[in-house]
Structures are given as structure tokens and as C-alpha cells.
Amino acid sequence: MSTDRNYRILLRKVKKQKVRLWRRVFEELSKSRRERKKHVINLYKIDNLVNDGDTVIVLGKVLATGELKKKVNVYALNFSKAAIEKIRSNGGDVGDIEDALNTLKSVKGVVIMR
């Protein structure tokens, strides 16, 4: 279990959700820190795998390698500064997983990447 208090609070909030997508997020976030560190996603991978207007939940860190040509909303544990700038320059939105819990009313069109 993580020693970061904010991370533990996030895990509790995600665990309370009844939707299957959030159960999957909880399972992935509950893994050890060593396993979670492997979850690094570059922007070119997001661009290749999602459609314009989709919402992406990244269970790790988003890096700015590559081009992002689609307007997507990205929620993740961490972002590089350059990744935030590239996502926002295309009209997308960025936020952490707690923001996703609060803003996403429907999970239709939501893609989990790890």
C-alpha cells in the first residue's frame, strides 16, 4: 500500500464507485509502485489509439513524445509540462484521476490506457 496519503484517499474514492470502468482503474492503481512505474504513455500512442473527442484515463504518466492531432480529454496520475501544453493546444483538457471521478457522468467513449 502506498504511503502517500492523497493517493490512498484517491484509491478509496475510486473503490466506492460501482461502475465497471472504475473497478478496473482501482485494480490497476492498487498494484505495487514498481508495477505502476511501467505505465508511461506518449502522446503519439494516444493519437494512434483513440478517436477525436474521446476521453482517455492514463494509469501512469503522460509524456510529450510525438504529435497529438486529435482533440481528446486526458486524465492521468502525472503529466510532463510539455504534454499538458500539447494537449491544451489541440483544444483538449487535462486533469488528474480525481477530476475524472468528479466530471465524468457517463463512461461512454472513455478509454483506459496503461
Coordinates of C-alpha atoms in Angstrom, one line a residue:
M1 CA 0.0 0.0 0.0
S2 CA 1.2 3.5 -0.8
T3 CA 2.4 5.7 1.9
D4 CA 1.2 8.8 0.1
R5 CA -1.9 10.0 1.9
N6 CA -3.5 11.7 -1.1
Y7 CA -3.0 8.5 -3.2
R8 CA -4.7 6.4 -0.5
I9 CA -7.7 8.8 -0.4
L10 CA -7.9 8.6 -4.2
L11 CA -8.0 4.8 -4.0
R12 CA -10.8 4.9 -1.5
K13 CA -12.9 7.2 -3.7
V14 CA -12.3 5.0 -6.8
K15 CA -13.2 1.9 -4.9
K16 CA -16.6 3.3 -3.9
Q17 CA -17.7 3.6 -7.5
K18 CA -20.0 0.9 -8.8
V19 CA -19.2 1.3 -12.5
R20 CA -17.1 -1.5 -14.0
L21 CA -14.6 1.0 -15.5
W22 CA -13.8 2.4 -12.1
R23 CA -13.3 -1.1 -10.7
R24 CA -10.7 -1.7 -13.4
V25 CA -9.0 1.6 -12.5
F26 CA -8.9 0.6 -8.9
E27 CA -7.4 -2.8 -9.7
E28 CA -4.6 -1.2 -11.7
L29 CA -3.9 1.6 -9.1
S30 CA -3.8 -0.9 -6.3
K31 CA -0.7 -2.6 -7.8
S32 CA 2.7 -2.1 -6.3
R33 CA 4.6 1.1 -7.1
R34 CA 7.2 -1.0 -9.1
E35 CA 4.4 -2.3 -11.4
R36 CA 2.8 1.2 -11.7
K37 CA 6.1 2.8 -12.8
K38 CA 5.9 0.9 -16.0
H39 CA 2.8 2.8 -17.1
V40 CA 4.2 5.6 -19.2
I41 CA 2.2 6.7 -22.3
N42 CA 3.5 9.0 -25.0
L43 CA 1.2 11.4 -27.0
Y44 CA 1.7 9.5 -30.3
K45 CA 0.3 6.4 -28.7
I46 CA -2.8 8.3 -27.5
D47 CA -3.2 9.8 -31.0
N48 CA -3.0 6.3 -32.7
L49 CA -5.4 4.5 -30.4
V50 CA -8.3 6.9 -29.7
N51 CA -10.8 8.8 -31.8
D52 CA -11.4 12.6 -31.9
G53 CA -13.4 13.7 -28.9
D54 CA -12.7 10.6 -26.7
T55 CA -11.7 10.7 -23.1
V56 CA -8.6 8.9 -22.0
I57 CA -7.7 7.8 -18.5
V58 CA -4.0 7.0 -18.2
L59 CA -3.0 5.0 -15.2
G60 CA 0.5 6.4 -15.1
K61 CA 2.4 9.4 -16.6
V62 CA 1.8 11.1 -19.9
L63 CA 4.9 12.2 -21.8
A64 CA 5.1 14.6 -24.8
T65 CA 6.8 12.4 -27.3
G66 CA 5.1 12.6 -30.7
E67 CA 2.3 14.7 -32.1
L68 CA -1.3 14.8 -30.9
K69 CA -3.6 15.8 -33.8
K70 CA -6.9 14.9 -32.1
K71 CA -8.9 16.8 -29.6
V72 CA -9.0 14.5 -26.5
N73 CA -9.5 14.9 -22.8
V74 CA -6.8 13.2 -20.8
Y75 CA -6.9 12.3 -17.2
A76 CA -3.8 10.8 -15.6
L77 CA -1.7 10.4 -12.4
N78 CA 1.1 12.6 -13.8
F79 CA 1.9 14.7 -16.8
S80 CA 5.0 16.3 -18.2
K81 CA 4.7 20.1 -18.7
A82 CA 5.2 19.7 -22.5
A83 CA 2.4 17.1 -22.7
I84 CA 0.0 19.4 -20.9
E85 CA 0.8 22.2 -23.4
K86 CA 0.4 19.9 -26.5
I87 CA -3.0 18.6 -25.3
R88 CA -4.3 22.0 -24.5
S89 CA -3.1 23.5 -27.8
N90 CA -5.3 21.0 -29.6
G91 CA -8.4 22.0 -27.6
G92 CA -8.2 19.1 -25.2
D93 CA -8.5 19.1 -21.4
V94 CA -6.1 17.6 -18.8
G95 CA -6.8 16.6 -15.3
D96 CA -6.0 14.0 -12.6
I97 CA -8.0 10.9 -11.9
E98 CA -9.9 12.6 -9.2
D99 CA -11.1 15.2 -11.7
A100 CA -12.3 12.4 -13.9
L101 CA -14.3 11.0 -11.0
N102 CA -16.0 14.3 -10.4
T103 CA -16.6 15.4 -14.1
L104 CA -17.4 12.2 -16.0
K105 CA -21.1 11.4 -15.7
S106 CA -21.0 8.7 -18.4
V107 CA -18.2 6.3 -19.2
K108 CA -19.2 6.0 -22.8
G109 CA -16.3 6.9 -25.0
V110 CA -13.8 6.6 -22.2
V111 CA -10.6 4.6 -22.9
I112 CA -8.2 3.3 -20.2
M113 CA -4.6 3.2 -21.2
R114 CA -1.8 1.7 -19.2

